[in-house]
Amino acid sequence: MTDFTSGFWTWFISVTTVLSIIALFVLLYKLSGRKLKKGEQAEPVGHVWDEDLYELNNPLPRWWLNLFIITLVFSIAYLFLYPGLGSYKGYLGWTQIGQYEQELERAEEKYGPIFEQYHNQDIVTLASIEEATTIGRRLFSTYCTTCHGSDARGARGFPNLRDSQWLYGGDPESIKTSILNGRSGVMPPWKDILSEKEVFNTAEYIRTLGGLSADPVIASKGKQVYQQYCVACHGAEGKGNQQLGAPDLTNDIWLYGGSQKKIIESIAEGRNGIMPPHKEFLGEAKAHLLAAYVYSLSRDE
């Protein structure tokens, strides 16, 4: 409410809100001023439901009017104390960001020592401590399941964290680095460089690297394209490169699908895999425990 780019909207919202409250007070005043005289009977106003249910012009009960007045008074007090009238920040200066930061500070004071007690222990040791992995699992459930799934087995485009195949390395420090700093894996599109036939031939050769069936003649042609354009990242034998995040093409794990159609799509259109950094959000201590839990997953399979 405080970052309008034009002063018009501040005035529009403020004036509309204030006039609405004044109009409601006027309406309540008129309704409260009408009373039935002694012996006077309420009369129908012309609204009928279910043939014999009539709306009468009885005045509103006093308690009902009082509730409306209390509501309006509350709204005035609220708009004075908190943001609500355009760019006016409110007497208390409250912001949702400020409240969020205060809640984080309170949480850090309460739970920070729990995480810190494990910070100086190495990840391999923590992976064998049940209490530490329990905390790590809770952190994973909170921050990681959206992409990697509640069972950490991933989904299309999101790696399975329970197997032994790691794009950037599965040692403790590599896992922690991935969590803290994030990863950005880019497979460039080749459709503007390679012809459709060359893309198809290359896909067939890659299928043979992964143990899938393919036409040997077409695959041999694809091998020539592979050796010219693909070895720099994936290696001459297709074993990949963890420094670059280039996947191993010789196993049966396909992050985006191993069908002929999906492999062709990966070559032609490219892929962009983003693991966002969590260093500023989680901090070192939480990331340390989370890395220990993730490290323990592939040791359990």
Coordinates of C-alpha atoms in Angstrom, one line a residue:
M1 CA 0.0 0.0 0.0
T2 CA 3.0 2.4 0.4
D3 CA 4.7 2.0 -2.9
F4 CA 2.2 3.6 -5.3
T5 CA 3.9 5.2 -8.4
S6 CA 1.3 7.9 -8.7
G7 CA -0.2 10.1 -6.0
F8 CA -3.6 9.8 -7.7
W9 CA -4.2 6.4 -6.3
T10 CA -3.4 7.5 -2.7
W11 CA -6.0 10.3 -3.0
F12 CA -8.5 8.1 -4.8
I13 CA -8.4 5.3 -2.1
S14 CA -8.3 7.7 0.8
V15 CA -11.1 9.9 -0.3
T16 CA -13.3 7.0 -1.3
T17 CA -12.7 5.2 2.0
V18 CA -13.4 8.4 4.1
L19 CA -16.5 9.3 2.2
S20 CA -17.8 5.8 2.5
I21 CA -17.4 5.8 6.3
I22 CA -19.1 9.2 6.5
A23 CA -22.0 8.0 4.3
L24 CA -22.5 5.0 6.5
F25 CA -22.6 7.2 9.6
V26 CA -25.3 9.4 7.9
L27 CA -27.3 6.3 7.0
L28 CA -27.2 5.0 10.5
Y29 CA -28.2 8.4 11.9
K30 CA -31.3 8.5 9.7
L31 CA -32.2 4.9 10.6
S32 CA -31.8 5.5 14.3
G33 CA -33.9 8.6 14.2
R34 CA -37.1 6.9 13.1
K35 CA -39.4 5.4 15.8
L36 CA -42.9 4.1 15.8
K37 CA -45.3 6.3 17.7
K38 CA -47.4 4.8 20.5
G39 CA -50.1 2.7 18.9
E40 CA -48.6 3.0 15.4
Q41 CA -48.3 -0.2 13.5
A42 CA -45.5 -1.1 11.1
E43 CA -46.6 -1.1 7.5
P44 CA -45.5 -3.3 4.6
V45 CA -42.9 -1.7 2.2
G46 CA -44.0 -3.8 -0.8
H47 CA -41.6 -6.7 -0.6
V48 CA -43.2 -10.2 -0.3
W49 CA -41.7 -13.7 -0.2
D50 CA -43.4 -17.0 -0.3
E51 CA -46.8 -15.4 -0.8
D52 CA -47.4 -14.3 2.8
L53 CA -44.0 -13.2 4.1
Y54 CA -44.0 -9.3 4.2
E55 CA -41.2 -6.9 4.9
L56 CA -42.3 -4.2 7.4
N57 CA -40.9 -0.8 8.0
N58 CA -39.9 -1.5 11.6
P59 CA -36.9 0.5 12.8
L60 CA -33.7 -1.4 13.4
P61 CA -33.2 -2.6 17.0
R62 CA -31.0 -0.3 19.1
W63 CA -28.4 -3.1 19.8
W64 CA -28.1 -3.8 16.1
L65 CA -27.5 -0.1 15.3
N66 CA -24.9 0.0 18.1
L67 CA -23.0 -2.9 16.5
F68 CA -22.8 -1.0 13.2
I69 CA -21.6 2.1 15.0
I70 CA -18.9 0.1 16.9
T71 CA -17.8 -1.4 13.6
L72 CA -17.4 2.0 12.0
V73 CA -15.5 3.4 15.0
F74 CA -13.2 0.3 14.9
S75 CA -12.5 1.0 11.2
I76 CA -11.5 4.6 11.9
A77 CA -9.2 3.5 14.7
Y78 CA -7.7 0.8 12.4
L79 CA -7.1 3.2 9.5
F80 CA -5.4 5.6 11.9
L81 CA -3.0 3.0 13.4
Y82 CA -2.3 0.8 10.4
P83 CA -1.8 1.3 6.6
G84 CA -5.0 1.5 4.7
L85 CA -5.4 5.0 3.2
G86 CA -3.2 4.9 0.2
S87 CA 0.5 5.6 1.0
Y88 CA -0.3 6.6 4.6
K89 CA 1.9 4.3 6.8
G90 CA -0.2 4.4 9.9
Y91 CA 0.6 5.8 13.3
L92 CA 2.3 2.5 14.4
G93 CA 4.4 2.2 11.2
W94 CA 3.4 -1.4 10.8
T95 CA 4.5 -3.3 7.7
Q96 CA 4.2 -7.0 6.8
I97 CA 7.9 -7.1 6.1
G98 CA 8.7 -5.7 9.5
Q99 CA 6.4 -8.3 11.2
Y100 CA 7.9 -11.1 9.2
E101 CA 11.4 -10.0 10.2
Q102 CA 10.4 -9.8 13.9
E103 CA 8.9 -13.3 13.7
L104 CA 12.2 -14.6 12.1
E105 CA 14.2 -12.9 14.9
R106 CA 12.0 -14.6 17.6
A107 CA 12.3 -17.9 15.9
E108 CA 16.1 -17.6 15.6
E109 CA 16.3 -16.8 19.3
K110 CA 14.3 -19.8 20.2
Y111 CA 15.5 -22.4 17.7
G112 CA 18.9 -21.1 16.6
P113 CA 20.8 -22.8 19.5
I114 CA 19.3 -26.1 18.5
F115 CA 20.8 -25.9 15.0
E116 CA 24.1 -24.4 16.2
Q117 CA 24.9 -27.3 18.4
Y118 CA 25.5 -29.5 15.3
H119 CA 27.2 -26.9 13.2
N120 CA 30.8 -27.8 14.2
Q121 CA 30.3 -31.6 13.6
D122 CA 31.1 -33.0 10.1
I123 CA 28.3 -33.9 7.8
V124 CA 29.3 -37.6 7.6
T125 CA 29.0 -37.9 11.4
L126 CA 25.7 -36.0 11.5
A127 CA 24.3 -38.3 8.9
S128 CA 24.5 -41.2 11.4
I129 CA 22.9 -39.3 14.3
E130 CA 19.2 -39.9 14.4
E131 CA 18.4 -36.7 16.2
A132 CA 20.3 -34.6 13.6
T133 CA 18.8 -36.3 10.6
T134 CA 15.3 -35.9 12.2
I135 CA 15.8 -32.2 12.3
G136 CA 17.2 -32.3 8.8
R137 CA 14.2 -34.2 7.6
R138 CA 11.9 -31.5 9.0
L139 CA 13.9 -28.8 7.3
F140 CA 13.6 -30.8 4.1
S141 CA 9.8 -31.2 4.5
T142 CA 9.5 -27.5 4.9
Y143 CA 11.8 -26.1 2.2
C144 CA 12.5 -28.9 -0.4
T145 CA 9.5 -31.1 -1.0
T146 CA 7.9 -28.7 -3.5
C147 CA 10.6 -29.6 -6.0
H148 CA 12.1 -32.9 -4.9
G149 CA 8.9 -34.5 -3.4
S150 CA 8.1 -35.6 0.1
D151 CA 10.1 -38.8 -0.5
A152 CA 13.0 -37.0 -2.1
R153 CA 12.7 -39.0 -5.3
G154 CA 12.3 -35.9 -7.4
A155 CA 10.2 -35.5 -10.5
R156 CA 10.8 -34.6 -14.1
G157 CA 13.3 -31.8 -14.1
F158 CA 14.1 -32.2 -10.4
P159 CA 16.7 -34.7 -9.4
N160 CA 16.2 -37.8 -7.3
L161 CA 18.2 -37.4 -4.1
R162 CA 18.0 -41.0 -3.0
D163 CA 20.2 -42.5 -5.8
S164 CA 23.9 -42.4 -6.2
Q165 CA 23.9 -40.2 -9.3
W166 CA 24.8 -36.5 -8.6
L167 CA 25.0 -33.8 -11.2
Y168 CA 27.3 -31.7 -9.1
G169 CA 28.8 -34.3 -6.8
G170 CA 27.4 -36.3 -3.9
D171 CA 30.1 -35.7 -1.4
P172 CA 29.1 -33.7 1.8
E173 CA 30.7 -30.4 0.8
S174 CA 29.2 -30.5 -2.7
I175 CA 25.8 -31.1 -1.4
K176 CA 26.1 -28.3 1.1
T177 CA 27.4 -26.0 -1.6
S178 CA 24.4 -26.8 -3.8
I179 CA 22.1 -25.9 -0.9
L180 CA 23.9 -22.7 0.1
N181 CA 24.8 -21.3 -3.3
G182 CA 22.3 -23.0 -5.6
R183 CA 23.0 -24.4 -9.0
S184 CA 22.3 -23.2 -12.6
G185 CA 22.5 -26.0 -15.2
V186 CA 22.1 -24.9 -18.8
M187 CA 21.8 -27.2 -21.8
P188 CA 22.0 -24.8 -24.8
P189 CA 19.5 -25.3 -27.6
W190 CA 21.0 -26.8 -30.8
K191 CA 18.0 -26.4 -33.2
D192 CA 19.6 -23.3 -34.9
I193 CA 23.0 -25.1 -35.3
L194 CA 22.0 -28.7 -36.1
S195 CA 19.5 -29.8 -38.7
E196 CA 16.5 -31.9 -37.7
K197 CA 18.2 -34.9 -39.1
E198 CA 21.4 -34.3 -37.1
V199 CA 19.4 -33.8 -34.0
F200 CA 17.6 -37.1 -34.6
N201 CA 20.8 -38.9 -35.3
T202 CA 22.4 -37.5 -32.2
A203 CA 19.4 -38.6 -30.1
E204 CA 19.7 -42.1 -31.4
Y205 CA 23.4 -42.3 -30.5
I206 CA 22.7 -40.9 -27.0
R207 CA 20.1 -43.6 -26.6
T208 CA 22.7 -46.3 -27.2
L209 CA 25.0 -44.7 -24.6
G210 CA 22.2 -45.2 -22.0
G211 CA 21.7 -48.8 -23.1
L212 CA 18.5 -48.2 -25.1
S213 CA 17.9 -49.7 -28.5
A214 CA 18.5 -47.6 -31.6
D215 CA 19.2 -48.1 -35.3
P216 CA 23.0 -48.7 -35.4
V217 CA 23.5 -47.0 -38.8
I218 CA 21.7 -43.8 -37.6
A219 CA 23.5 -44.0 -34.3
S220 CA 26.9 -44.1 -36.0
K221 CA 26.0 -40.9 -37.8
G222 CA 24.8 -39.3 -34.6
K223 CA 28.1 -40.3 -33.0
Q224 CA 30.0 -38.0 -35.4
V225 CA 27.8 -35.1 -34.4
Y226 CA 28.2 -35.9 -30.8
Q227 CA 32.0 -35.9 -31.0
Q228 CA 31.9 -32.6 -32.7
Y229 CA 29.5 -30.7 -30.4
C230 CA 28.8 -32.6 -27.2
V231 CA 32.1 -34.0 -25.9
A232 CA 33.1 -30.7 -24.3
C233 CA 30.4 -31.1 -21.6
H234 CA 29.4 -34.7 -21.6
G235 CA 32.8 -36.3 -22.3
A236 CA 34.0 -38.6 -25.1
E237 CA 32.3 -41.6 -23.4
G238 CA 29.2 -39.7 -22.2
K239 CA 30.1 -39.9 -18.6
G240 CA 29.3 -36.2 -18.0
N241 CA 31.1 -33.6 -16.0
Q242 CA 30.1 -32.7 -12.4
Q243 CA 32.1 -29.4 -12.5
L244 CA 29.6 -28.3 -15.2
G245 CA 26.6 -30.2 -14.0
A246 CA 26.5 -32.1 -17.3
P247 CA 24.7 -35.4 -16.7
D248 CA 26.1 -38.9 -17.2
L249 CA 24.4 -40.2 -20.4
T250 CA 25.5 -43.8 -19.9
N251 CA 23.2 -44.6 -17.0
D252 CA 19.4 -45.2 -17.1
I253 CA 18.6 -41.9 -15.3
W254 CA 17.0 -39.3 -17.4
L255 CA 16.1 -36.0 -15.6
Y256 CA 13.7 -34.9 -18.4
G257 CA 12.7 -38.3 -19.8
G258 CA 14.6 -40.9 -21.8
S259 CA 12.1 -41.4 -24.6
Q260 CA 13.2 -40.6 -28.2
K261 CA 10.9 -37.6 -28.2
K262 CA 12.2 -36.2 -24.9
I263 CA 15.9 -36.6 -25.9
I264 CA 15.3 -34.9 -29.2
E265 CA 13.5 -32.1 -27.3
S266 CA 16.4 -31.7 -24.9
I267 CA 18.9 -31.4 -27.8
A268 CA 16.8 -29.1 -29.9
E269 CA 15.2 -26.9 -27.3
G270 CA 17.8 -27.1 -24.5
R271 CA 17.2 -27.3 -20.8
N272 CA 17.5 -24.9 -17.9
G273 CA 17.7 -26.3 -14.4
I274 CA 17.7 -23.9 -11.5
M275 CA 18.4 -24.8 -7.9
P276 CA 17.9 -21.5 -6.0
P277 CA 20.4 -20.5 -3.4
H278 CA 19.3 -20.8 0.3
K279 CA 22.3 -19.3 2.1
E280 CA 20.6 -16.0 2.9
F281 CA 17.3 -17.7 3.8
L282 CA 18.4 -20.8 5.8
G283 CA 21.9 -19.8 7.1
E284 CA 24.9 -22.0 7.6
A285 CA 23.7 -24.0 10.6
K286 CA 20.4 -25.1 9.0
A287 CA 22.0 -25.8 5.6
H288 CA 24.6 -27.9 7.5
L289 CA 21.9 -30.1 9.0
L290 CA 19.9 -30.3 5.7
A291 CA 23.0 -31.4 3.9
A292 CA 23.6 -34.1 6.4
Y293 CA 20.0 -35.4 5.9
V294 CA 20.3 -35.3 2.1
Y295 CA 23.7 -37.1 2.3
S296 CA 22.1 -39.8 4.4
L297 CA 19.3 -40.5 1.9
S298 CA 21.6 -41.9 -0.8
R299 CA 23.3 -44.1 1.9
D300 CA 20.1 -45.7 2.8
E301 CA 19.2 -47.0 -0.6

